[in-house]
Amino acid sequence: AKARAPATMPPSSSTSPSDVTGARGGPTRLTAVSPPLVVRQIDVDQHLAVVTAASGSFLQTPAWGEVKAEWTHESIGWFDGPDLVGAALVLYRTVPRTNRSLAYLPEGPVIDWDRYPTSEITTPLLEHLRGRKSFSVKMGPPVEARHWEARTLKDAIAAGQARRLSDVPADATSGTAKSVVAALRAAG
């Protein structure tokens, strides 16, 4: 949120909300504005630290990029100010006779999808990938949409109620996963 009116701050080493003068001469409450997430290239150690801490997929490790010989790869990170808060392995496949590529983030990016709105994650990602001349992006965010306890599945199978997983009501569903899917579908 932004401050409601332009404010001036008196020169002092410590400022409280009552020290801020608004456009009409009265006190104005200022609220800190978080800078947007920034995406930039990171090194292998940084990348591995994020994937390991989040128990991310092996498909998001830099080593997976080495296996995909027909693709080039890059480790990128999301920064919230100075803090590295997410990472992804991006695989690039160049389209023959062009200088453009398809970008693929297998089971990624690895970031806390509950902490940031989808657009705050995808907007800087797309800016970065455009700079790398990618024309299309495929990604599979590791968000759990539904969850079943083992007991629930065993009981449904034993009762003859489940031919498919979709036949069994989930024990839990994720609003985050639904909003991520909806946002990505809306974005194309």
mmCIF file of C-alpha atoms in Angstrom:
data_model
loop_
_atom_site.group_PDB
_atom_site.id
_atom_site.type_symbol
_atom_site.label_atom_id
_atom_site.label_comp_id
_atom_site.label_asym_id
_atom_site.label_seq_id
_atom_site.Cartn_x
_atom_site.Cartn_y
_atom_site.Cartn_z
ATOM 1 C CA ALA A 1 0.000 0.000 0.000
ATOM 2 C CA LYS A 2 1.171 3.505 -0.660
ATOM 3 C CA ALA A 3 0.936 6.582 1.540
ATOM 4 C CA ARG A 4 -2.299 8.483 1.047
ATOM 5 C CA ALA A 5 -0.719 11.884 0.509
ATOM 6 C CA PRO A 6 2.696 13.292 -0.278
ATOM 7 C CA ALA A 7 4.649 13.631 2.908
ATOM 8 C CA THR A 8 7.696 15.473 4.123
ATOM 9 C CA MET A 9 9.897 14.142 6.868
ATOM 10 C CA PRO A 10 11.711 16.445 9.248
ATOM 11 C CA PRO A 11 15.462 15.931 9.394
ATOM 12 C CA SER A 12 16.065 13.674 12.374
ATOM 13 C CA SER A 13 17.724 10.391 13.098
ATOM 14 C CA SER A 14 14.496 8.753 14.266
ATOM 15 C CA THR A 15 11.082 9.327 12.783
ATOM 16 C CA SER A 16 7.761 8.143 14.120
ATOM 17 C CA PRO A 17 4.452 8.162 12.215
ATOM 18 C CA SER A 18 3.460 11.318 14.113
ATOM 19 C CA ASP A 19 6.559 13.123 12.738
ATOM 20 C CA VAL A 20 5.327 12.792 9.161
ATOM 21 C CA THR A 21 3.375 15.734 7.775
ATOM 22 C CA GLY A 22 0.808 15.083 5.073
ATOM 23 C CA ALA A 23 -0.366 17.363 2.265
ATOM 24 C CA ARG A 24 -2.979 18.979 4.538
ATOM 25 C CA GLY A 25 -0.569 19.606 7.395
ATOM 26 C CA GLY A 26 -1.795 16.740 9.595
ATOM 27 C CA PRO A 27 0.013 13.519 10.440
ATOM 28 C CA THR A 28 0.092 10.847 7.730
ATOM 29 C CA ARG A 29 0.738 7.175 8.334
ATOM 30 C CA LEU A 30 3.278 5.690 5.923
ATOM 31 C CA THR A 31 3.231 2.027 5.059
ATOM 32 C CA ALA A 32 6.303 0.297 3.720
ATOM 33 C CA VAL A 33 6.007 -0.720 0.075
ATOM 34 C CA SER A 34 7.700 -3.978 -0.809
ATOM 35 C CA PRO A 35 9.751 -3.853 -3.973
ATOM 36 C CA PRO A 36 8.687 -6.387 -6.570
ATOM 37 C CA LEU A 37 10.497 -9.683 -6.854
ATOM 38 C CA VAL A 38 13.489 -9.615 -9.174
ATOM 39 C CA VAL A 39 14.687 -12.577 -11.254
ATOM 40 C CA ARG A 40 18.332 -12.948 -12.168
ATOM 41 C CA GLN A 41 20.890 -15.663 -12.869
ATOM 42 C CA ILE A 42 22.295 -17.456 -9.807
ATOM 43 C CA ASP A 43 25.155 -19.874 -9.281
ATOM 44 C CA VAL A 44 24.862 -23.632 -8.784
ATOM 45 C CA ASP A 45 25.416 -23.480 -5.014
ATOM 46 C CA GLN A 46 22.645 -20.932 -4.532
ATOM 47 C CA HIS A 47 20.338 -22.973 -6.745
ATOM 48 C CA LEU A 48 21.019 -26.221 -4.882
ATOM 49 C CA ALA A 49 20.507 -24.519 -1.522
ATOM 50 C CA VAL A 50 16.973 -23.423 -2.492
ATOM 51 C CA VAL A 51 15.984 -26.757 -4.057
ATOM 52 C CA THR A 52 17.376 -28.730 -1.099
ATOM 53 C CA ALA A 53 15.719 -26.518 1.534
ATOM 54 C CA ALA A 54 12.351 -26.865 -0.197
ATOM 55 C CA SER A 55 12.727 -30.592 -0.987
ATOM 56 C CA GLY A 56 12.301 -29.712 -4.650
ATOM 57 C CA SER A 57 12.289 -32.177 -7.534
ATOM 58 C CA PHE A 58 15.514 -33.561 -9.001
ATOM 59 C CA LEU A 59 14.209 -32.099 -12.283
ATOM 60 C CA GLN A 60 14.918 -28.682 -10.799
ATOM 61 C CA THR A 61 18.572 -29.369 -9.971
ATOM 62 C CA PRO A 62 21.368 -27.912 -12.100
ATOM 63 C CA ALA A 63 22.573 -31.485 -12.726
ATOM 64 C CA TRP A 64 19.366 -32.176 -14.680
ATOM 65 C CA GLY A 65 20.337 -29.402 -17.071
ATOM 66 C CA GLU A 66 23.613 -31.215 -17.762
ATOM 67 C CA VAL A 67 21.704 -34.386 -18.690
ATOM 68 C CA LYS A 68 19.577 -32.596 -21.292
ATOM 69 C CA ALA A 69 22.301 -32.353 -23.950
ATOM 70 C CA GLU A 70 20.048 -30.949 -26.694
ATOM 71 C CA TRP A 71 18.952 -28.068 -24.436
ATOM 72 C CA THR A 72 20.872 -25.162 -22.964
ATOM 73 C CA HIS A 73 20.137 -24.359 -19.341
ATOM 74 C CA GLU A 74 20.311 -21.603 -16.781
ATOM 75 C CA SER A 75 19.826 -21.346 -13.015
ATOM 76 C CA ILE A 76 17.722 -18.346 -12.037
ATOM 77 C CA GLY A 77 16.632 -16.994 -8.686
ATOM 78 C CA TRP A 78 13.845 -14.807 -7.325
ATOM 79 C CA PHE A 79 15.038 -12.085 -4.989
ATOM 80 C CA ASP A 80 12.867 -10.265 -2.476
ATOM 81 C CA GLY A 81 15.199 -7.376 -1.782
ATOM 82 C CA PRO A 82 18.534 -8.994 -0.909
ATOM 83 C CA ASP A 83 16.969 -12.373 -0.029
ATOM 84 C CA LEU A 84 16.969 -15.310 -2.435
ATOM 85 C CA VAL A 85 13.420 -16.708 -2.047
ATOM 86 C CA GLY A 86 13.101 -19.052 -5.027
ATOM 87 C CA ALA A 87 15.008 -20.778 -7.810
ATOM 88 C CA ALA A 88 14.446 -22.559 -11.075
ATOM 89 C CA LEU A 89 16.268 -24.554 -13.670
ATOM 90 C CA VAL A 90 15.276 -23.181 -17.068
ATOM 91 C CA LEU A 91 15.874 -25.381 -20.077
ATOM 92 C CA TYR A 92 16.001 -23.603 -23.444
ATOM 93 C CA ARG A 93 15.352 -25.342 -26.752
ATOM 94 C CA THR A 94 16.289 -23.221 -29.761
ATOM 95 C CA VAL A 95 13.937 -23.325 -32.717
ATOM 96 C CA PRO A 96 15.875 -24.241 -35.893
ATOM 97 C CA ARG A 97 16.735 -21.330 -38.208
ATOM 98 C CA THR A 98 15.782 -18.748 -35.563
ATOM 99 C CA ASN A 99 17.408 -17.123 -32.589
ATOM 100 C CA ARG A 100 14.312 -17.813 -30.448
ATOM 101 C CA SER A 101 13.707 -20.579 -27.961
ATOM 102 C CA LEU A 102 11.145 -22.454 -25.935
ATOM 103 C CA ALA A 103 11.749 -22.132 -22.181
ATOM 104 C CA TYR A 104 10.840 -25.070 -19.954
ATOM 105 C CA LEU A 105 10.838 -25.179 -16.138
ATOM 106 C CA PRO A 106 10.251 -28.862 -15.273
ATOM 107 C CA GLU A 107 8.410 -29.091 -11.936
ATOM 108 C CA GLY A 108 9.332 -25.521 -11.177
ATOM 109 C CA PRO A 109 9.953 -22.901 -10.151
ATOM 110 C CA VAL A 110 10.756 -23.788 -6.552
ATOM 111 C CA ILE A 111 9.278 -20.896 -4.574
ATOM 112 C CA ASP A 112 6.706 -20.433 -1.818
ATOM 113 C CA TRP A 113 3.538 -20.031 -3.894
ATOM 114 C CA ASP A 114 1.562 -19.254 -0.720
ATOM 115 C CA ARG A 115 3.758 -16.240 0.079
ATOM 116 C CA TYR A 116 3.581 -14.397 -3.244
ATOM 117 C CA PRO A 117 0.726 -13.804 -5.691
ATOM 118 C CA THR A 118 1.225 -15.722 -8.933
ATOM 119 C CA SER A 119 1.716 -12.526 -10.956
ATOM 120 C CA GLU A 120 4.569 -11.425 -8.647
ATOM 121 C CA ILE A 121 6.339 -14.683 -9.508
ATOM 122 C CA THR A 122 5.534 -14.886 -13.214
ATOM 123 C CA THR A 123 5.949 -11.234 -14.254
ATOM 124 C CA PRO A 124 9.687 -10.990 -13.485
ATOM 125 C CA LEU A 125 10.153 -14.542 -14.835
ATOM 126 C CA LEU A 126 8.610 -13.582 -18.176
ATOM 127 C CA GLU A 127 10.673 -10.377 -18.336
ATOM 128 C CA HIS A 128 13.841 -12.406 -17.805
ATOM 129 C CA LEU A 129 12.860 -15.030 -20.383
ATOM 130 C CA ARG A 130 11.949 -12.380 -22.974
ATOM 131 C CA GLY A 131 15.472 -11.030 -22.543
ATOM 132 C CA ARG A 132 16.722 -14.517 -23.396
ATOM 133 C CA LYS A 133 14.590 -14.473 -26.583
ATOM 134 C CA SER A 134 12.092 -17.094 -25.433
ATOM 135 C CA PHE A 135 8.813 -17.069 -27.328
ATOM 136 C CA SER A 136 6.988 -19.615 -25.163
ATOM 137 C CA VAL A 137 7.227 -20.876 -21.588
ATOM 138 C CA LYS A 138 6.159 -24.228 -20.218
ATOM 139 C CA MET A 139 6.227 -24.726 -16.480
ATOM 140 C CA GLY A 140 4.841 -27.091 -13.888
ATOM 141 C CA PRO A 141 4.686 -25.366 -10.520
ATOM 142 C CA PRO A 142 5.037 -27.903 -7.709
ATOM 143 C CA VAL A 143 1.812 -26.993 -5.905
ATOM 144 C CA GLU A 144 -0.355 -29.696 -4.390
ATOM 145 C CA ALA A 145 -3.962 -29.257 -5.519
ATOM 146 C CA ARG A 146 -5.474 -32.154 -3.573
ATOM 147 C CA HIS A 147 -4.252 -34.430 -0.808
ATOM 148 C CA TRP A 148 -5.388 -37.871 0.300
ATOM 149 C CA GLU A 149 -4.348 -39.647 3.463
ATOM 150 C CA ALA A 150 -3.274 -43.269 2.983
ATOM 151 C CA ARG A 151 -6.153 -44.452 5.206
ATOM 152 C CA THR A 152 -8.701 -42.673 2.994
ATOM 153 C CA LEU A 153 -7.422 -44.382 -0.151
ATOM 154 C CA LYS A 154 -7.144 -47.806 1.490
ATOM 155 C CA ASP A 155 -10.707 -47.559 2.809
ATOM 156 C CA ALA A 156 -12.081 -46.473 -0.586
ATOM 157 C CA ILE A 157 -10.285 -49.296 -2.393
ATOM 158 C CA ALA A 158 -11.384 -51.875 0.206
ATOM 159 C CA ALA A 159 -15.009 -50.721 -0.101
ATOM 160 C CA GLY A 160 -14.860 -50.998 -3.900
ATOM 161 C CA GLN A 161 -15.630 -47.269 -4.289
ATOM 162 C CA ALA A 162 -12.522 -46.260 -6.190
ATOM 163 C CA ARG A 163 -11.640 -47.166 -9.738
ATOM 164 C CA ARG A 164 -9.753 -43.899 -10.189
ATOM 165 C CA LEU A 165 -8.190 -41.458 -7.794
ATOM 166 C CA SER A 166 -10.755 -38.871 -8.871
ATOM 167 C CA ASP A 167 -13.480 -41.166 -7.482
ATOM 168 C CA VAL A 168 -12.213 -40.573 -3.943
ATOM 169 C CA PRO A 169 -12.978 -37.234 -2.270
ATOM 170 C CA ALA A 170 -9.736 -35.534 -1.235
ATOM 171 C CA ASP A 171 -8.985 -35.036 2.447
ATOM 172 C CA ALA A 172 -7.724 -31.534 1.675
ATOM 173 C CA THR A 173 -7.670 -29.125 -1.252
ATOM 174 C CA SER A 174 -5.447 -26.114 -1.790
ATOM 175 C CA GLY A 175 -6.806 -22.672 -2.551
ATOM 176 C CA THR A 176 -3.286 -21.647 -3.561
ATOM 177 C CA ALA A 177 -3.087 -24.374 -6.196
ATOM 178 C CA LYS A 178 -6.477 -23.372 -7.591
ATOM 179 C CA SER A 179 -5.452 -19.714 -7.843
ATOM 180 C CA VAL A 180 -2.075 -20.589 -9.431
ATOM 181 C CA VAL A 181 -3.771 -22.780 -12.036
ATOM 182 C CA ALA A 182 -6.419 -20.127 -12.736
ATOM 183 C CA ALA A 183 -3.809 -17.365 -13.087
ATOM 184 C CA LEU A 184 -1.594 -19.420 -15.397
ATOM 185 C CA ARG A 185 -4.553 -20.453 -17.560
ATOM 186 C CA ALA A 186 -5.746 -16.846 -17.776
ATOM 187 C CA ALA A 187 -2.245 -15.752 -18.810
ATOM 188 C CA GLY A 188 -2.186 -18.330 -21.595
#
